mmCIF file of C-alpha atoms in Angstrom:
data_model
loop_
_atom_site.group_PDB
_atom_site.id
_atom_site.type_symbol
_atom_site.label_atom_id
_atom_site.label_comp_id
_atom_site.label_asym_id
_atom_site.label_seq_id
_atom_site.Cartn_x
_atom_site.Cartn_y
_atom_site.Cartn_z
ATOM 1 C CA HIS A 16 -12.219 -15.049 48.493
ATOM 2 C CA ARG A 17 -9.369 -17.185 47.125
ATOM 3 C CA GLN A 18 -9.456 -20.928 46.925
ATOM 4 C CA ARG A 19 -6.291 -22.980 47.159
ATOM 5 C CA SER A 20 -7.595 -25.340 44.504
ATOM 6 C CA SER A 21 -10.895 -25.916 42.760
ATOM 7 C CA HIS A 22 -12.347 -29.128 41.417
ATOM 8 C CA ARG A 23 -15.387 -30.091 39.378
ATOM 9 C CA SER A 24 -16.295 -33.634 38.416
ATOM 10 C CA ALA A 25 -16.942 -34.387 34.769
ATOM 11 C CA SER A 26 -20.481 -35.453 35.627
ATOM 12 C CA THR A 27 -21.404 -32.097 37.157
ATOM 13 C CA GLU A 28 -23.652 -30.044 34.916
ATOM 14 C CA SER A 29 -23.168 -26.295 35.089
ATOM 15 C CA VAL A 30 -25.976 -23.905 34.308
ATOM 16 C CA ARG A 31 -24.776 -20.887 32.333
ATOM 17 C CA THR A 32 -26.593 -17.634 31.772
ATOM 18 C CA GLU A 33 -26.116 -14.940 29.158
ATOM 19 C CA THR A 34 -24.792 -12.439 31.716
ATOM 20 C CA SER A 35 -21.334 -10.976 31.182
ATOM 21 C CA PRO A 36 -18.498 -12.761 33.008
ATOM 22 C CA THR A 37 -17.003 -11.139 36.065
ATOM 23 C CA THR A 38 -13.556 -9.544 35.740
ATOM 24 C CA GLN A 39 -10.672 -10.144 38.125
ATOM 25 C CA THR A 40 -7.178 -8.706 38.329
ATOM 26 C CA GLN A 41 -4.311 -11.050 39.200
ATOM 27 C CA THR A 42 -0.604 -10.513 39.754
ATOM 28 C CA ALA A 43 0.353 -13.632 37.787
ATOM 29 C CA THR A 44 -1.786 -15.960 35.686
ATOM 30 C CA ILE A 45 -0.387 -19.277 34.436
ATOM 31 C CA ILE A 46 -2.282 -21.316 31.868
ATOM 32 C CA GLY A 47 -1.461 -25.009 32.244
ATOM 33 C CA ALA A 48 -0.811 -26.994 35.442
ATOM 34 C CA GLY A 49 1.646 -29.455 33.958
ATOM 35 C CA PRO A 50 5.295 -29.623 35.052
ATOM 36 C CA ALA A 51 6.225 -26.351 33.314
ATOM 37 C CA GLY A 52 3.309 -24.357 34.718
ATOM 38 C CA LEU A 53 3.679 -25.635 38.277
ATOM 39 C CA ALA A 54 7.464 -25.195 38.276
ATOM 40 C CA THR A 55 6.931 -21.610 37.103
ATOM 41 C CA ALA A 56 4.450 -20.989 39.925
ATOM 42 C CA ILE A 57 6.920 -22.349 42.497
ATOM 43 C CA MET A 58 9.720 -20.201 41.068
ATOM 44 C CA LEU A 59 7.613 -17.021 41.218
ATOM 45 C CA ALA A 60 6.417 -17.753 44.758
ATOM 46 C CA GLU A 61 9.962 -18.518 45.864
ATOM 47 C CA ARG A 62 10.962 -15.058 44.681
ATOM 48 C CA GLY A 63 8.314 -13.388 46.799
ATOM 49 C CA MET A 64 5.420 -13.005 44.353
ATOM 50 C CA ASP A 65 1.908 -13.813 45.524
ATOM 51 C CA ASP A 66 -1.579 -13.793 44.000
ATOM 52 C CA ILE A 67 -0.389 -16.433 41.517
ATOM 53 C CA HIS A 68 -3.157 -18.408 39.820
ATOM 54 C CA VAL A 69 -2.650 -21.591 37.790
ATOM 55 C CA TYR A 70 -5.444 -22.843 35.508
ATOM 56 C CA GLU A 71 -5.736 -26.339 34.051
ATOM 57 C CA ARG A 72 -8.506 -27.612 31.767
ATOM 58 C CA LEU A 73 -8.132 -31.199 33.090
ATOM 59 C CA GLY A 74 -8.662 -32.531 36.595
ATOM 60 C CA ALA A 75 -5.959 -32.739 39.238
ATOM 61 C CA PRO A 76 -3.479 -35.639 38.914
ATOM 62 C CA ALA A 77 -3.517 -38.555 41.323
ATOM 63 C CA ALA A 78 -1.383 -38.324 44.463
ATOM 64 C CA SER A 79 2.288 -38.959 43.717
ATOM 65 C CA ASP A 80 2.301 -42.115 45.873
ATOM 66 C CA ASP A 81 -0.923 -43.536 44.391
ATOM 67 C CA ALA A 82 -0.764 -47.153 43.246
ATOM 68 C CA VAL A 83 -1.950 -46.132 39.773
ATOM 69 C CA TRP A 84 1.604 -45.095 38.846
ATOM 70 C CA SER A 85 2.908 -48.664 39.180
ATOM 71 C CA ASP A 86 1.665 -49.492 35.663
ATOM 72 C CA THR A 87 4.041 -47.273 33.685
ATOM 73 C CA ALA A 88 2.742 -48.587 30.342
ATOM 74 C CA LYS A 89 -0.391 -46.479 30.829
ATOM 75 C CA PHE A 90 1.440 -43.164 31.020
ATOM 76 C CA TYR A 91 3.592 -40.879 28.921
ATOM 77 C CA LEU A 92 7.105 -41.074 30.364
ATOM 78 C CA ILE A 93 9.599 -38.218 30.258
ATOM 79 C CA GLY A 94 13.335 -38.360 30.811
ATOM 80 C CA LEU A 95 15.028 -35.844 33.080
ATOM 81 C CA GLY A 96 18.631 -35.232 32.050
ATOM 82 C CA GLY A 97 21.196 -32.863 33.477
ATOM 83 C CA ARG A 98 19.381 -29.626 32.632
ATOM 84 C CA GLY A 99 16.025 -30.849 33.932
ATOM 85 C CA GLN A 100 17.550 -32.088 37.167
ATOM 86 C CA LYS A 101 19.449 -28.819 37.674
ATOM 87 C CA ALA A 102 16.295 -26.755 37.121
ATOM 88 C CA LEU A 103 14.427 -28.740 39.780
ATOM 89 C CA GLN A 104 17.400 -28.536 42.166
ATOM 90 C CA GLU A 105 17.123 -24.758 42.054
ATOM 91 C CA LEU A 106 13.508 -24.858 43.249
ATOM 92 C CA VAL A 107 13.302 -25.045 47.025
ATOM 93 C CA ILE A 108 10.727 -26.541 49.385
ATOM 94 C CA HIS A 109 10.231 -24.352 52.432
ATOM 95 C CA ASP A 110 9.235 -26.093 55.650
ATOM 96 C CA GLY A 111 8.949 -24.221 58.919
ATOM 97 C CA SER A 112 10.507 -20.858 59.801
ATOM 98 C CA ASP A 113 13.467 -19.441 61.696
ATOM 99 C CA ASP A 114 13.410 -17.021 64.645
ATOM 100 C CA ASP A 115 12.766 -14.087 62.313
ATOM 101 C CA GLY A 116 9.796 -15.799 60.666
ATOM 102 C CA ASN A 117 11.654 -16.514 57.457
ATOM 103 C CA GLY A 118 11.132 -19.783 55.619
ATOM 104 C CA VAL A 119 13.722 -22.486 56.260
ATOM 105 C CA SER A 120 14.892 -24.419 53.230
ATOM 106 C CA GLN A 121 14.787 -28.132 53.934
ATOM 107 C CA GLN A 122 15.291 -29.698 50.511
ATOM 108 C CA SER A 123 15.120 -28.995 46.818
ATOM 109 C CA VAL A 124 12.136 -29.938 44.694
ATOM 110 C CA TRP A 125 14.426 -32.377 42.884
ATOM 111 C CA ASP A 126 14.881 -34.371 46.124
ATOM 112 C CA ARG A 127 11.118 -34.909 46.213
ATOM 113 C CA VAL A 128 10.883 -35.711 42.492
ATOM 114 C CA GLU A 129 13.839 -38.095 42.434
ATOM 115 C CA GLU A 130 12.110 -40.353 44.966
ATOM 116 C CA LYS A 131 9.474 -41.113 42.304
ATOM 117 C CA CYS A 132 11.894 -41.622 39.389
ATOM 118 C CA VAL A 133 13.558 -44.666 37.841
ATOM 119 C CA THR A 134 17.164 -44.538 36.606
ATOM 120 C CA VAL A 135 17.747 -45.567 32.996
ATOM 121 C CA LEU A 136 21.102 -46.647 31.552
ATOM 122 C CA GLY A 137 20.344 -46.319 27.838
ATOM 123 C CA ARG A 138 17.753 -45.820 25.127
ATOM 124 C CA LYS A 139 16.586 -47.353 21.866
ATOM 125 C CA ASP A 140 15.578 -45.365 18.796
ATOM 126 C CA TRP A 141 13.702 -46.354 15.634
ATOM 127 C CA ALA A 142 14.011 -44.594 12.287
ATOM 128 C CA PRO A 143 10.737 -43.795 10.470
ATOM 129 C CA GLY A 144 9.372 -46.994 8.945
ATOM 130 C CA ALA A 145 11.784 -49.262 10.843
ATOM 131 C CA GLY A 146 10.580 -52.632 12.032
ATOM 132 C CA VAL A 147 10.206 -53.703 15.632
ATOM 133 C CA ASP A 148 13.621 -55.396 15.641
ATOM 134 C CA GLU A 149 15.434 -52.630 13.760
ATOM 135 C CA GLY A 150 15.860 -50.160 16.600
ATOM 136 C CA VAL A 151 19.300 -48.840 17.458
ATOM 137 C CA GLU A 152 20.285 -49.294 21.089
ATOM 138 C CA ARG A 153 22.540 -46.794 22.839
ATOM 139 C CA ILE A 154 23.972 -47.361 26.309
ATOM 140 C CA PHE A 155 24.917 -44.274 28.286
ATOM 141 C CA GLY A 156 28.557 -44.140 29.381
ATOM 142 C CA ASP A 157 29.772 -43.807 32.951
ATOM 143 C CA ASP A 158 31.527 -40.528 32.126
ATOM 144 C CA ARG A 159 28.278 -38.549 32.311
ATOM 145 C CA PRO A 160 27.970 -36.331 35.417
ATOM 146 C CA TYR A 161 24.368 -37.437 35.947
ATOM 147 C CA LYS A 162 22.104 -40.456 35.480
ATOM 148 C CA THR A 163 19.010 -39.965 33.366
ATOM 149 C CA LYS A 164 15.819 -40.343 35.404
ATOM 150 C CA VAL A 165 12.405 -41.308 34.036
ATOM 151 C CA ILE A 166 8.996 -40.473 35.515
ATOM 152 C CA PRO A 167 5.428 -40.358 34.170
ATOM 153 C CA ARG A 168 4.681 -36.786 33.147
ATOM 154 C CA ASP A 169 1.474 -36.635 35.166
ATOM 155 C CA ARG A 170 3.213 -38.055 38.227
ATOM 156 C CA LEU A 171 5.792 -35.280 38.003
ATOM 157 C CA ALA A 172 2.905 -32.807 37.862
ATOM 158 C CA GLY A 173 1.454 -34.523 40.933
ATOM 159 C CA VAL A 174 4.687 -34.083 42.881
ATOM 160 C CA LEU A 175 4.902 -30.404 41.951
ATOM 161 C CA ARG A 176 1.243 -29.888 42.862
ATOM 162 C CA GLU A 177 1.934 -31.314 46.319
ATOM 163 C CA VAL A 178 4.909 -28.977 46.734
ATOM 164 C CA VAL A 179 2.676 -26.022 45.852
ATOM 165 C CA LEU A 180 -0.025 -27.036 48.337
ATOM 166 C CA ASP A 181 2.444 -27.893 51.120
ATOM 167 C CA SER A 182 4.846 -24.959 50.844
ATOM 168 C CA TYR A 183 3.327 -22.216 48.688
ATOM 169 C CA GLY A 184 -0.413 -22.462 49.285
ATOM 170 C CA ASP A 185 -0.572 -18.876 50.570
ATOM 171 C CA ALA A 186 0.855 -17.514 47.330
ATOM 172 C CA VAL A 187 -0.429 -19.928 44.677
ATOM 173 C CA SER A 188 -4.004 -20.924 43.876
ATOM 174 C CA LEU A 189 -4.680 -23.950 41.677
ATOM 175 C CA HIS A 190 -7.794 -24.146 39.512
ATOM 176 C CA TYR A 191 -8.533 -27.439 37.768
ATOM 177 C CA ASP A 192 -11.282 -28.216 35.240
ATOM 178 C CA THR A 193 -10.942 -24.643 33.995
ATOM 179 C CA GLU A 194 -10.103 -23.850 30.376
ATOM 180 C CA MET A 195 -8.855 -20.656 28.788
ATOM 181 C CA THR A 196 -11.069 -19.901 25.804
ATOM 182 C CA SER A 197 -9.552 -16.667 24.507
ATOM 183 C CA VAL A 198 -7.019 -13.920 25.172
ATOM 184 C CA ARG A 199 -7.144 -10.283 24.143
ATOM 185 C CA TRP A 200 -5.043 -7.199 24.701
ATOM 186 C CA GLU A 201 -6.441 -4.027 26.234
ATOM 187 C CA ASP A 202 -4.805 -0.621 26.024
ATOM 188 C CA THR A 203 -4.803 0.978 29.460
ATOM 189 C CA GLU A 204 -3.150 4.386 29.748
ATOM 190 C CA GLY A 205 -0.755 3.566 26.955
ATOM 191 C CA GLU A 206 0.134 0.098 28.230
ATOM 192 C CA GLU A 207 -1.142 -3.175 26.838
ATOM 193 C CA THR A 208 -2.592 -5.636 29.332
ATOM 194 C CA ALA A 209 -3.510 -9.261 28.623
ATOM 195 C CA VAL A 210 -7.067 -10.285 29.490
ATOM 196 C CA VAL A 211 -7.909 -13.994 29.367
ATOM 197 C CA SER A 212 -11.366 -15.556 29.349
ATOM 198 C CA LEU A 213 -11.755 -18.686 31.447
ATOM 199 C CA ARG A 214 -14.529 -21.250 31.553
ATOM 200 C CA GLY A 215 -14.977 -23.578 34.524
ATOM 201 C CA GLU A 216 -17.161 -23.416 37.607
ATOM 202 C CA GLU A 217 -17.995 -19.927 36.385
ATOM 203 C CA ASP A 218 -17.103 -17.772 33.412
ATOM 204 C CA VAL A 219 -14.536 -15.145 34.350
ATOM 205 C CA ASP A 220 -12.240 -12.660 32.620
ATOM 206 C CA VAL A 221 -8.843 -12.140 34.214
ATOM 207 C CA ARG A 222 -6.706 -9.045 33.725
ATOM 208 C CA CYS A 223 -3.144 -10.338 34.076
ATOM 209 C CA GLY A 224 -0.181 -8.482 35.498
ATOM 210 C CA LEU A 225 1.933 -11.369 34.168
ATOM 211 C CA LEU A 226 0.597 -14.012 31.787
ATOM 212 C CA VAL A 227 2.461 -17.303 31.274
ATOM 213 C CA GLY A 228 1.375 -19.835 28.666
ATOM 214 C CA ALA A 229 2.362 -23.368 29.736
ATOM 215 C CA ASP A 230 -0.466 -25.346 28.155
ATOM 216 C CA GLY A 231 1.556 -27.129 25.482
ATOM 217 C CA THR A 232 0.794 -27.337 21.795
ATOM 218 C CA ALA A 233 -2.622 -26.770 20.244
ATOM 219 C CA ARG A 234 -4.951 -29.772 20.298
#
C-alpha cells in the first residue's frame, strides 16, 4: 500500500521495538523534499518513471497561498536567475488528457512559481566586517534577458509539492517527518545497490534502484 504523503505531528510519540526494520525496494528514492528534491521527482515522473519516493525529515511546508508567506523577513529568500527560471520552465504540469489518454501540457512549473515571486532590480553586498552603511549596491541593467525573481525557499518547495500532488500523485509519494539515518552498499550478483535506513512513522530499509541525495549540507 502506497501513501501519497505521510505526516506525523511533533507531539506524537512513537513506540519502537527492537525488531529488525522491514525492507522495501523502490525504483527511485530521493532524500530531501526541498526545491531540488521535488524538482527531481517531477522531472523523473515527467519522463515516465513511477514508484518515486521522496523523504523529508521536516514537516510539509504551508500551502503556497497561505498568509504566513506575507512576512518575508521570517524566511530564507532565494533568487531565481536565468538558469533557475529555465530549469523550471522545462518542467511541465500535466492537466487532463487527450483522446488517446495522454497527458495534456497546460503550463510549465515556472508559470506556477512565478505567480508567487517578487521581481528585484538590484542587490547590495557587504564585505566581511563591513558596517551596516558600507554595503555596495548594484542595480541590474535592462540589457539582461530576464528579471531576477525572489521567493522564500520553503514557499518554492510548497509550490513544487502542490505540483507533485496535483499532477504526479500516481508516480510520486511524499513522506514527511522521515529522516534517513544511514546508507550502505550491498553487493548483489556483482552489482552494488544502495540501501538506506529511514526513521519516521516506522523504521524501514529501502533498497534503491536510483538514489538521489537532495538534503543539503550536513547539519
